[in-house]
CSV table of C-alpha atoms in Angstrom, one decimal:
chain,number,residue,atom,x,y,z
A,1,MET,CA,82.6,125.7,81.0
A,2,GLN,CA,83.3,122.7,83.4
A,3,LEU,CA,83.0,123.7,87.1
A,4,TYR,CA,82.6,120.3,88.7
A,5,ASN,CA,84.2,116.8,88.5
A,6,THR,CA,83.2,114.5,85.7
A,7,LEU,CA,85.3,111.4,86.7
A,8,SER,CA,84.7,109.0,89.6
A,9,ALA,CA,87.4,108.4,92.2
A,10,GLU,CA,88.1,105.0,90.7
A,11,GLU,CA,88.4,106.4,87.2
A,12,ARG,CA,90.8,109.1,88.4
A,13,ALA,CA,92.9,106.6,90.4
A,14,GLU,CA,93.3,104.5,87.2
A,15,LEU,CA,94.4,107.6,85.2
A,16,ILE,CA,96.9,108.5,87.9
A,17,ASP,CA,98.4,105.0,87.9
A,18,GLN,CA,98.6,104.9,84.1
A,19,ALA,CA,100.4,108.3,84.0
A,20,GLY,CA,103.0,107.0,86.4
A,21,LYS,CA,104.0,110.5,87.5
A,22,GLN,CA,104.9,111.6,91.0
A,23,ARG,CA,102.3,113.7,92.8
A,24,LEU,CA,102.7,115.9,95.9
A,25,THR,CA,100.3,116.2,98.7
A,26,LEU,CA,100.2,119.7,100.2
A,27,SER,CA,98.1,122.1,102.2
A,28,PHE,CA,97.8,125.8,102.7
A,29,TYR,CA,95.5,128.4,104.1
A,30,ALA,CA,95.1,132.2,104.2
A,31,TYR,CA,92.8,134.5,106.1
A,32,ALA,CA,91.7,137.4,103.9
A,33,LYS,CA,88.6,139.4,102.9
A,34,ILE,CA,87.1,137.8,99.8
A,35,GLU,CA,84.2,139.9,98.4
A,36,ASN,CA,82.7,137.2,96.1
A,37,PRO,CA,83.6,133.7,97.3
A,38,GLN,CA,81.5,132.0,94.6
A,39,GLN,CA,83.3,133.7,91.7
A,40,PHE,CA,86.6,133.1,93.5
A,41,ARG,CA,85.7,129.4,93.8
A,42,ASN,CA,84.8,129.1,90.1
A,43,ASP,CA,88.0,130.9,89.0
A,44,LEU,CA,90.1,128.5,91.1
A,45,PHE,CA,88.3,125.4,89.7
A,46,LEU,CA,89.0,126.4,86.1
A,47,ALA,CA,92.7,127.1,86.8
A,48,TRP,CA,93.3,124.0,88.8
A,49,ASN,CA,91.3,121.6,86.7
A,50,LYS,CA,93.6,122.4,83.8
A,51,LEU,CA,96.6,121.4,85.9
A,52,ASP,CA,95.0,118.1,87.1
A,53,ALA,CA,95.1,119.5,90.6
A,54,LEU,CA,92.9,117.5,93.1
A,55,GLY,CA,91.9,118.1,96.6
A,56,ARG,CA,89.3,119.4,99.1
A,57,ILE,CA,89.1,123.2,99.4
A,58,TYR,CA,86.9,125.5,101.4
A,59,VAL,CA,86.5,129.2,100.5
A,60,ALA,CA,84.6,131.9,102.4
A,61,GLN,CA,84.5,135.6,102.9
A,62,GLU,CA,87.2,135.1,105.6
A,63,GLY,CA,89.7,133.2,103.3
A,64,ILE,CA,90.7,129.8,101.9
A,65,ASN,CA,91.6,126.5,103.4
A,66,ALA,CA,93.0,123.8,101.1
A,67,GLN,CA,94.4,120.2,101.2
A,68,MET,CA,95.5,119.1,97.7
A,69,SER,CA,97.4,116.7,95.5
A,70,VAL,CA,99.3,118.3,92.6
A,71,SER,CA,101.5,116.7,89.9
A,72,ALA,CA,105.1,117.4,90.7
A,73,ASP,CA,105.5,118.4,87.0
A,74,ASN,CA,102.8,121.1,87.5
A,75,PHE,CA,104.0,122.3,90.9
A,76,GLU,CA,105.4,125.7,89.8
A,77,ALA,CA,102.4,126.3,87.4
A,78,PHE,CA,100.1,125.6,90.4
A,79,ARG,CA,102.0,128.1,92.6
A,80,GLU,CA,101.6,130.7,89.8
A,81,THR,CA,97.8,130.3,90.0
A,82,LEU,CA,98.1,131.4,93.7
A,83,GLU,CA,100.4,134.3,93.0
A,84,VAL,CA,97.6,136.0,91.0
A,85,TYR,CA,96.0,136.9,94.3
A,86,ASP,CA,97.7,139.5,96.5
A,87,PHE,CA,96.8,137.8,99.7
A,88,MET,CA,98.4,134.5,98.5
A,89,LYS,CA,101.7,135.9,97.2
A,90,GLY,CA,104.6,134.1,98.8
A,91,ILE,CA,102.1,131.8,100.7
A,92,ARG,CA,103.7,128.8,102.5
A,93,LEU,CA,102.8,125.5,101.0
A,94,ASN,CA,103.0,122.7,103.6
A,95,VAL,CA,104.2,119.6,101.6
A,96,ALA,CA,103.3,116.4,103.4
A,97,VAL,CA,105.8,114.3,105.3
A,98,GLU,CA,104.7,111.1,103.5
A,99,GLN,CA,103.4,111.1,99.9
A,100,ASP,CA,100.7,109.1,98.3
A,101,ASP,CA,99.6,109.5,94.7
A,102,HIS,CA,96.0,108.7,95.7
A,103,SER,CA,95.7,111.1,98.7
A,104,PHE,CA,93.0,113.0,96.8
A,105,LEU,CA,91.0,111.7,93.8
A,106,LYS,CA,88.6,114.6,93.1
A,107,LEU,CA,88.8,118.4,92.9
A,108,THR,CA,86.2,119.6,95.4
A,109,ILE,CA,85.9,123.4,96.1
A,110,LYS,CA,83.1,124.4,98.4
A,111,VAL,CA,81.9,127.8,99.4
A,112,ARG,CA,81.3,127.9,103.2
A,113,HIS,CA,80.2,130.5,105.7
A,114,LYS,CA,83.6,130.2,107.3
A,115,ILE,CA,86.8,128.2,106.4
A,116,VAL,CA,87.0,127.1,110.0
A,117,ALA,CA,83.7,126.8,111.8
A,118,ASP,CA,84.1,128.5,115.2
A,119,GLY,CA,80.6,129.0,116.5
A,120,LEU,CA,81.4,132.7,117.1
A,121,ASN,CA,79.0,135.5,116.5
A,122,ASP,CA,81.1,138.5,117.5
A,123,ALA,CA,81.4,141.4,115.1
A,124,THR,CA,84.3,142.8,117.1
A,125,PHE,CA,86.5,139.7,116.7
A,126,ASP,CA,89.3,140.2,114.1
A,127,VAL,CA,90.8,137.0,113.0
A,128,THR,CA,93.9,138.8,111.6
A,129,LYS,CA,95.0,139.9,115.0
A,130,LYS,CA,96.8,136.7,115.6
A,131,GLY,CA,99.4,135.4,118.1
A,132,ILE,CA,103.2,135.2,117.7
A,133,HIS,CA,104.3,132.6,115.2
A,134,LEU,CA,107.1,130.2,116.4
A,135,LYS,CA,109.3,128.1,114.2
A,136,ALA,CA,110.3,124.6,115.4
A,137,LYS,CA,113.4,125.6,117.3
A,138,GLU,CA,111.6,128.4,119.1
A,139,PHE,CA,108.6,126.2,119.8
A,140,ASN,CA,110.9,123.5,121.4
A,141,LYS,CA,112.5,126.2,123.6
A,142,ILE,CA,109.2,127.7,124.9
A,143,LEU,CA,107.9,124.2,125.7
A,144,GLU,CA,110.8,123.9,128.2
A,145,ASP,CA,109.7,127.0,130.0
A,146,PRO,CA,107.7,125.9,133.2
A,147,ASN,CA,105.5,129.0,132.6
A,148,THR,CA,104.2,127.6,129.4
A,149,ILE,CA,100.8,125.9,128.8
A,150,VAL,CA,100.6,124.1,125.4
A,151,VAL,CA,97.2,123.2,123.9
A,152,ASP,CA,96.3,120.9,121.1
A,153,PHE,CA,93.5,122.5,119.0
A,154,ARG,CA,92.7,119.3,117.1
A,155,ASN,CA,90.0,116.8,117.8
A,156,HIS,CA,90.2,113.7,120.0
A,157,TYR,CA,90.7,111.2,117.2
A,158,GLU,CA,93.7,113.3,115.9
A,159,SER,CA,95.5,113.7,119.3
A,160,GLU,CA,95.0,110.1,120.2
A,161,VAL,CA,97.6,108.9,117.7
A,162,GLY,CA,100.1,111.7,118.2
A,163,HIS,CA,100.6,114.9,120.1
A,164,PHE,CA,103.2,117.1,121.7
A,165,LYS,CA,104.4,115.9,125.1
A,166,GLY,CA,102.6,117.6,128.0
A,167,ALA,CA,99.9,119.1,125.8
A,168,ILE,CA,96.3,119.7,126.9
A,169,THR,CA,94.3,117.5,124.5
A,170,PRO,CA,90.6,118.4,124.7
A,171,ASP,CA,88.1,115.6,124.4
A,172,VAL,CA,86.2,117.3,121.5
A,173,GLU,CA,84.9,116.4,118.0
A,174,THR,CA,85.0,119.9,116.6
A,175,PHE,CA,87.2,123.0,116.8
A,176,ARG,CA,84.3,125.2,118.0
A,177,GLU,CA,84.0,123.0,121.1
A,178,SER,CA,87.6,123.7,122.1
A,179,LEU,CA,87.4,127.5,122.3
A,180,PRO,CA,85.1,127.9,125.3
A,181,ILE,CA,86.6,124.8,127.1
A,182,ILE,CA,90.1,126.2,127.0
A,183,ASN,CA,88.9,129.7,127.8
A,184,GLU,CA,87.3,128.4,131.0
A,185,GLN,CA,90.2,126.2,132.0
A,186,LEU,CA,92.8,128.9,131.6
A,187,LYS,CA,90.9,132.0,132.6
A,188,ASP,CA,93.0,132.5,135.7
A,189,PHE,CA,96.3,132.6,133.7
A,190,LYS,CA,95.5,135.2,131.1
A,191,GLU,CA,98.3,137.5,132.2
A,192,THR,CA,100.8,135.1,133.8
A,193,LYS,CA,101.3,132.1,131.5
A,194,ASN,CA,102.5,131.6,127.9
A,195,LEU,CA,99.6,130.2,126.0
A,196,VAL,CA,101.1,128.1,123.2
A,197,MET,CA,99.0,126.2,120.7
A,198,TYR,CA,99.3,124.0,117.7
A,199,CYS,CA,97.2,122.1,115.1
A,200,THR,CA,97.8,120.1,111.9
A,201,GLY,CA,98.8,122.9,109.4
A,202,GLY,CA,98.3,126.1,111.4
A,203,ILE,CA,94.8,127.2,110.3
A,204,ARG,CA,92.9,126.3,113.5
A,205,CYS,CA,95.4,127.7,116.0
A,206,GLU,CA,95.8,130.9,114.0
A,207,LYS,CA,92.1,131.6,114.5
A,208,ALA,CA,92.4,130.4,118.1
A,209,SER,CA,95.3,132.6,118.9
A,210,ALA,CA,93.4,135.7,117.6
A,211,TYR,CA,90.4,134.6,119.7
A,212,TYR,CA,92.3,134.3,122.9
A,213,LYS,CA,94.0,137.6,122.3
A,214,HIS,CA,90.5,139.0,121.9
A,215,GLN,CA,89.6,137.4,125.2
A,216,GLY,CA,92.4,139.2,127.0
A,217,PHE,CA,95.3,136.6,127.0
A,218,LYS,CA,98.6,138.5,127.0
A,219,ASN,CA,101.2,136.0,125.9
A,220,VAL,CA,99.7,134.0,122.9
A,221,TYR,CA,101.9,131.9,120.6
A,222,GLN,CA,101.3,129.4,117.9
A,223,LEU,CA,103.3,126.8,116.0
A,224,GLU,CA,104.0,128.3,112.5
A,225,GLY,CA,102.7,125.9,109.8
A,226,GLY,CA,101.5,123.4,112.4
A,227,ILE,CA,102.8,119.9,112.9
A,228,ILE,CA,103.4,119.4,109.1
A,229,ASN,CA,105.9,122.3,109.0
A,230,TYR,CA,107.4,121.3,112.4
A,231,ALA,CA,108.2,117.8,111.1
A,232,LYS,CA,109.9,119.3,108.1
A,233,GLN,CA,112.0,121.7,110.2
A,234,ILE,CA,113.2,119.3,112.8
A,235,LYS,CA,114.4,116.9,110.1
A,236,GLU,CA,116.2,119.7,108.2
A,237,GLU,CA,117.8,121.2,111.3
A,238,GLY,CA,118.4,118.0,113.2
A,239,LEU,CA,116.2,119.0,116.2
A,240,GLU,CA,114.7,116.8,118.8
A,241,SER,CA,111.0,116.0,118.2
A,242,LYS,CA,108.8,117.1,121.0
A,243,PHE,CA,105.9,115.6,119.1
A,244,ILE,CA,105.4,111.9,119.6
A,245,GLY,CA,103.6,109.5,117.3
A,246,LYS,CA,101.6,110.1,114.1
A,247,ASN,CA,100.0,113.2,112.6
A,248,PHE,CA,96.4,112.6,111.5
A,249,VAL,CA,95.7,114.0,108.1
A,250,PHE,CA,92.4,114.5,106.3
A,251,ASP,CA,93.0,112.6,103.1
A,252,ASN,CA,93.1,109.0,102.0
A,253,ARG,CA,96.3,108.4,104.0
A,254,LEU,CA,94.6,109.3,107.3
A,255,GLY,CA,98.1,109.8,108.9
A,256,GLU,CA,101.8,110.5,108.4
A,257,ARG,CA,104.4,109.3,110.8
A,258,ILE,CA,106.5,111.8,112.7
A,259,THR,CA,108.2,109.5,115.2
A,260,ASP,CA,108.5,105.7,115.4
A,261,ASP,CA,106.5,105.7,118.7
A,262,ILE,CA,103.0,104.1,118.8
A,263,ILE,CA,101.0,105.7,121.6
A,264,SER,CA,97.5,104.4,120.8
A,265,GLN,CA,95.8,101.0,120.7
A,266,CYS,CA,93.6,99.0,118.3
A,267,HIS,CA,90.1,100.0,119.4
A,268,GLN,CA,89.0,96.4,119.1
A,269,CYS,CA,91.7,94.2,120.7
A,270,GLY,CA,93.9,96.8,122.5
A,271,LYS,CA,97.1,95.9,120.7
A,272,PRO,CA,99.5,98.9,120.1
A,273,CYS,CA,98.3,100.4,116.8
A,274,ASP,CA,97.8,103.9,115.3
A,275,ASN,CA,96.3,103.0,111.9
A,276,HIS,CA,92.9,104.7,111.3
A,277,THR,CA,90.3,103.2,109.0
A,278,ASN,CA,86.6,103.6,108.2
A,279,CYS,CA,84.1,100.9,108.8
A,280,ILE,CA,83.5,99.4,105.3
A,281,ASN,CA,79.7,99.1,106.0
A,282,ASP,CA,78.2,101.9,103.9
A,283,GLY,CA,75.6,102.4,106.6
A,284,CYS,CA,78.2,103.2,109.2
A,285,HIS,CA,81.6,104.5,108.0
A,286,LEU,CA,82.8,104.9,111.6
A,287,LEU,CA,86.4,106.2,111.9
A,288,PHE,CA,88.4,104.1,114.3
A,289,ILE,CA,91.8,102.5,114.9
A,290,GLN,CA,92.2,98.9,113.7
A,291,CYS,CA,95.2,96.6,113.6
A,292,ASP,CA,95.9,94.3,110.7
A,293,ASP,CA,94.8,91.2,112.6
A,294,CYS,CA,91.5,92.7,113.5
A,295,LYS,CA,91.1,94.1,110.0
A,296,ALA,CA,91.5,90.5,108.6
A,297,VAL,CA,89.1,88.9,111.1
A,298,MET,CA,86.5,91.8,111.1
A,299,GLU,CA,86.9,92.4,107.3
A,300,ASN,CA,87.4,96.2,107.9
A,301,CYS,CA,84.2,96.4,110.0
A,302,CYS,CA,83.9,98.1,113.4
A,303,SER,CA,81.5,95.5,114.9
A,304,THR,CA,80.0,92.0,114.3
A,305,GLU,CA,76.7,93.8,113.4
A,306,CYS,CA,78.4,95.7,110.6
A,307,LEU,CA,80.2,92.6,109.5
A,308,GLU,CA,77.0,90.7,109.2
A,309,ILE,CA,75.4,93.5,107.2
A,310,THR,CA,78.3,93.5,104.7
A,311,HIS,CA,77.6,89.8,104.0
A,312,LEU,CA,74.0,90.5,103.0
A,313,PRO,CA,73.0,90.9,99.3
A,314,LEU,CA,73.5,94.5,98.2
A,315,ALA,CA,69.7,95.0,97.8
A,316,GLU,CA,69.2,94.0,101.4
A,317,GLN,CA,71.9,96.4,102.6
A,318,ILE,CA,70.2,99.3,100.7
A,319,GLN,CA,66.9,98.3,102.2
A,320,LEU,CA,68.3,98.5,105.7
A,321,ARG,CA,69.6,102.0,105.0
A,322,LYS,CA,66.3,103.4,103.7
A,323,GLY,CA,65.1,106.3,105.7
A,324,LYS,CA,68.5,106.7,107.4
A,325,GLN,CA,71.3,109.1,106.9
A,326,VAL,CA,74.1,107.5,105.0
A,327,GLY,CA,77.6,108.2,103.9
A,328,ASN,CA,79.5,111.2,105.4
A,329,LYS,CA,76.2,112.6,106.8
A,330,ILE,CA,76.5,110.1,109.6
A,331,PHE,CA,80.3,110.0,109.6
A,332,ARG,CA,81.2,109.4,113.3
A,333,LYS,CA,84.8,110.1,114.4
A,334,GLY,CA,85.7,107.4,116.8
A,335,LYS,CA,82.9,107.7,119.3
A,336,SER,CA,81.1,104.3,119.8
A,337,GLU,CA,80.4,102.1,122.7
A,338,LYS,CA,81.6,99.2,120.5
A,339,LEU,CA,85.2,100.5,120.7
A,340,LYS,CA,86.5,98.9,123.9
A,341,PHE,CA,90.0,100.5,123.8
A,342,LYS,CA,89.2,104.1,122.7
A,343,ASN,CA,91.2,106.8,124.5
A,344,SER,CA,90.6,110.5,124.6
A,345,GLY,CA,90.9,113.5,126.9
A,346,VAL,CA,94.1,113.0,129.1
A,347,LEU,CA,96.5,111.0,126.9
A,348,THR,CA,99.8,109.2,127.5
A,349,ASP,CA,103.2,110.6,126.6
A,350,GLU,CA,104.7,107.2,126.9
A,351,PRO,CA,105.0,104.9,123.8
A,352,LEU,CA,103.2,101.6,123.9
A,353,ASP,CA,105.4,100.2,121.1
A,354,ILE,CA,107.9,101.2,118.4
A,355,ILE,CA,107.2,100.5,114.8
A,356,SER,CA,109.2,97.6,113.5
A,357,LYS,CA,112.4,98.4,111.6
A,358,THR,CA,112.6,95.0,110.0
A,359,LYS,CA,112.0,94.8,106.3
A,360,ASP,CA,108.4,93.6,105.7
A,361,ILE,CA,107.2,92.1,102.5
A,362,ARG,CA,104.7,94.9,102.4
A,363,GLN,CA,106.4,98.3,101.9
A,364,LYS,CA,105.3,101.8,100.9
A,365,ILE,CA,106.7,102.9,97.6
A,366,ASN,CA,109.4,105.6,97.7
A,367,ALA,CA,107.8,108.6,96.1
A,368,LYS,CA,111.1,109.5,94.5
A,369,THR,CA,111.6,106.2,92.7
A,370,LYS,CA,112.2,106.4,89.0
A,371,ASP,CA,111.0,102.8,88.4
A,372,LYS,CA,108.1,102.5,86.0
A,373,LYS,CA,104.8,101.0,87.0
A,374,VAL,CA,103.0,98.8,84.4
A,375,LEU,CA,99.4,97.8,84.8
A,376,VAL,CA,99.0,94.0,84.9
A,377,GLY,CA,95.4,93.3,85.9
A,378,LYS,CA,92.7,93.8,88.5
A,379,ALA,CA,91.5,92.2,91.7
A,380,GLU,CA,88.6,89.7,91.5
A,381,HIS,CA,88.3,88.3,95.1
A,382,TYR,CA,90.0,88.2,98.5
A,383,PHE,CA,89.9,85.1,100.7
A,384,VAL,CA,90.0,86.6,104.1
A,385,LYS,CA,90.8,83.6,106.3
A,386,ALA,CA,93.6,82.4,103.9
A,387,GLN,CA,94.8,86.0,103.2
A,388,VAL,CA,94.9,85.2,99.5
A,389,GLY,CA,94.1,87.5,96.6
A,390,LEU,CA,92.6,86.5,93.3
A,391,PHE,CA,93.6,88.6,90.3
A,392,VAL,CA,92.8,88.5,86.5
A,393,VAL,CA,95.8,89.2,84.3
A,394,GLU,CA,94.8,91.5,81.5
A,395,ASN,CA,97.7,93.4,80.0
A,396,GLN,CA,101.2,92.0,80.8
A,397,GLU,CA,102.8,88.8,81.8
A,398,ILE,CA,103.9,88.4,85.4
A,399,ASN,CA,106.7,86.3,86.9
A,400,ILE,CA,107.8,84.9,90.2
A,401,GLY,CA,110.3,87.4,91.6
A,402,ASP,CA,108.6,90.5,90.2
A,403,THR,CA,108.1,93.5,92.4
A,404,ILE,CA,104.3,94.1,92.3
A,405,VAL,CA,102.1,97.0,93.5
A,406,ILE,CA,98.5,96.8,94.5
A,407,THR,CA,96.6,100.1,94.6
A,408,GLY,CA,93.1,101.3,95.3
A,409,PRO,CA,91.2,104.2,96.9
A,410,THR,CA,90.8,102.3,100.2
A,411,THR,CA,93.8,100.0,100.1
A,412,GLY,CA,96.2,102.8,99.2
A,413,LYS,CA,99.4,101.7,97.6
A,414,GLU,CA,101.2,98.5,98.8
A,415,GLU,CA,104.3,96.9,97.4
A,416,LEU,CA,105.6,93.3,97.7
A,417,ILE,CA,107.7,90.7,96.1
A,418,LEU,CA,105.8,87.9,94.3
A,419,GLU,CA,107.4,84.8,95.8
A,420,LYS,CA,104.8,82.2,94.9
A,421,MET,CA,101.6,82.0,92.9
A,422,LEU,CA,99.0,79.7,91.5
A,423,VAL,CA,98.1,80.2,87.8
A,424,ASN,CA,94.6,78.8,87.0
A,425,GLY,CA,95.0,76.6,90.0
A,426,LYS,CA,98.5,75.3,89.3
A,427,GLU,CA,101.8,76.5,90.8
A,428,VAL,CA,103.9,77.9,88.0
A,429,ALA,CA,106.5,80.7,87.5
A,430,GLN,CA,104.7,82.8,84.9
A,431,ALA,CA,101.2,84.1,84.1
A,432,LYS,CA,100.0,85.6,80.8
A,433,PRO,CA,97.0,87.8,79.9
A,434,GLY,CA,93.8,85.9,80.4
A,435,ASP,CA,95.1,83.9,83.3
A,436,LYS,CA,93.7,84.0,86.8
A,437,ILE,CA,96.3,84.0,89.6
A,438,THR,CA,96.2,83.7,93.3
A,439,PHE,CA,98.9,84.5,95.9
A,440,GLN,CA,99.4,85.5,99.5
A,441,VAL,CA,98.4,89.1,100.3
A,442,PRO,CA,99.0,90.2,103.9
A,443,PHE,CA,96.3,92.9,103.7
A,444,ARG,CA,92.7,93.2,102.6
A,445,ILE,CA,92.2,94.0,98.9
A,446,ARG,CA,89.0,95.1,97.1
A,447,LEU,CA,87.4,94.8,93.7
A,448,SER,CA,88.4,98.3,92.8
A,449,ASP,CA,92.1,97.5,93.3
A,450,LYS,CA,94.6,97.3,90.4
A,451,LEU,CA,97.7,95.1,90.1
A,452,PHE,CA,100.9,96.6,88.7
A,453,LYS,CA,104.5,95.4,88.3
A,454,ILE,CA,107.6,97.5,88.6
A,455,VAL,CA,109.8,97.6,85.5
A,456,LYS,CA,113.4,98.7,86.2
């Protein structure tokens, strides 16, 4: 009986690409009393592994919190696995605004003490006694009431790239830090103000709304389904977006765009930018905002120190990490003295820039496209200063004018038109299996990346 992953992220990514089928990124949560979380976890893994469902899921005695990637072909079968449980019948599934087949590359289900760590130790607190849920239209209306206070219950690195206009954006790294801060700030308004809150998908502000009702606040409201559901509703109903910028998400995409406004800056040069990345140094992994220019110069590193380390032989890098915490154990979310243009706390509601509407050679693939993707080869090297990629052609011929796709766990999925290439050092129009080709690539690629071409 298989209860854990047996494939690496790279192996899973390759299988997804070879299958060439659309996947849906979605999230959901439910607060409920689960008697045996471990058995519940095992049952879910067995059911979802059969459906090739991937994601990061936490279960606890208080419920379930899930962010997942599901094959579109298996969507209804996946929903049926939820309907088995009374507390998940009719559950809302928040489908992502922007799709990426590589949003999750493993199925990880963990048993936790709580699905949302709150730091509370109060036996009288009942998380099911929540505030009033508001749909997008109702939420927009209450925001216009001068008697309303709106609070962002996400962390500083999330609100920095996007938030509701006029919201209080606490300078915190964890949800548990927000609760006492907001309680202290608003203690004089418990009976007089509308306390309105929001988060990414609803799970954090649902617990927060119950907490503040428990603390004596009279008029407590929350955005139903969070920013993800809000974005869907304003699009369907033609409503004005009171949210500005980008919605940070906890998968490989690291964000989905809600409006064209850019309200944050590259943490290294200060240029308007809202693209998060992780420092590529395995001994750092700092989460920060980095523009394409800085990404090319700094090679996806947060500092010159990390850049120098990545150029050392692998054995020396491992030696430097000995005795230190590595990987996600030291994962720091945008807090470093090296980041000159980091903003948190009180944030601007004014855009610094608007994303370009001009057609770039690099484009995201439309998730609904019916074009077939065929594997051509793999990346072998990237020449940073020249912005040139070297690939080995393995399976198919490739021609000037082909639409190609470069994919990888870190790179994501990027599409461009092949306008010029060198084949074994010479400029020609066609390459065949066994050839080595180089061409301009306006973004960093890695050895784990695969090269595909689109077949109409």
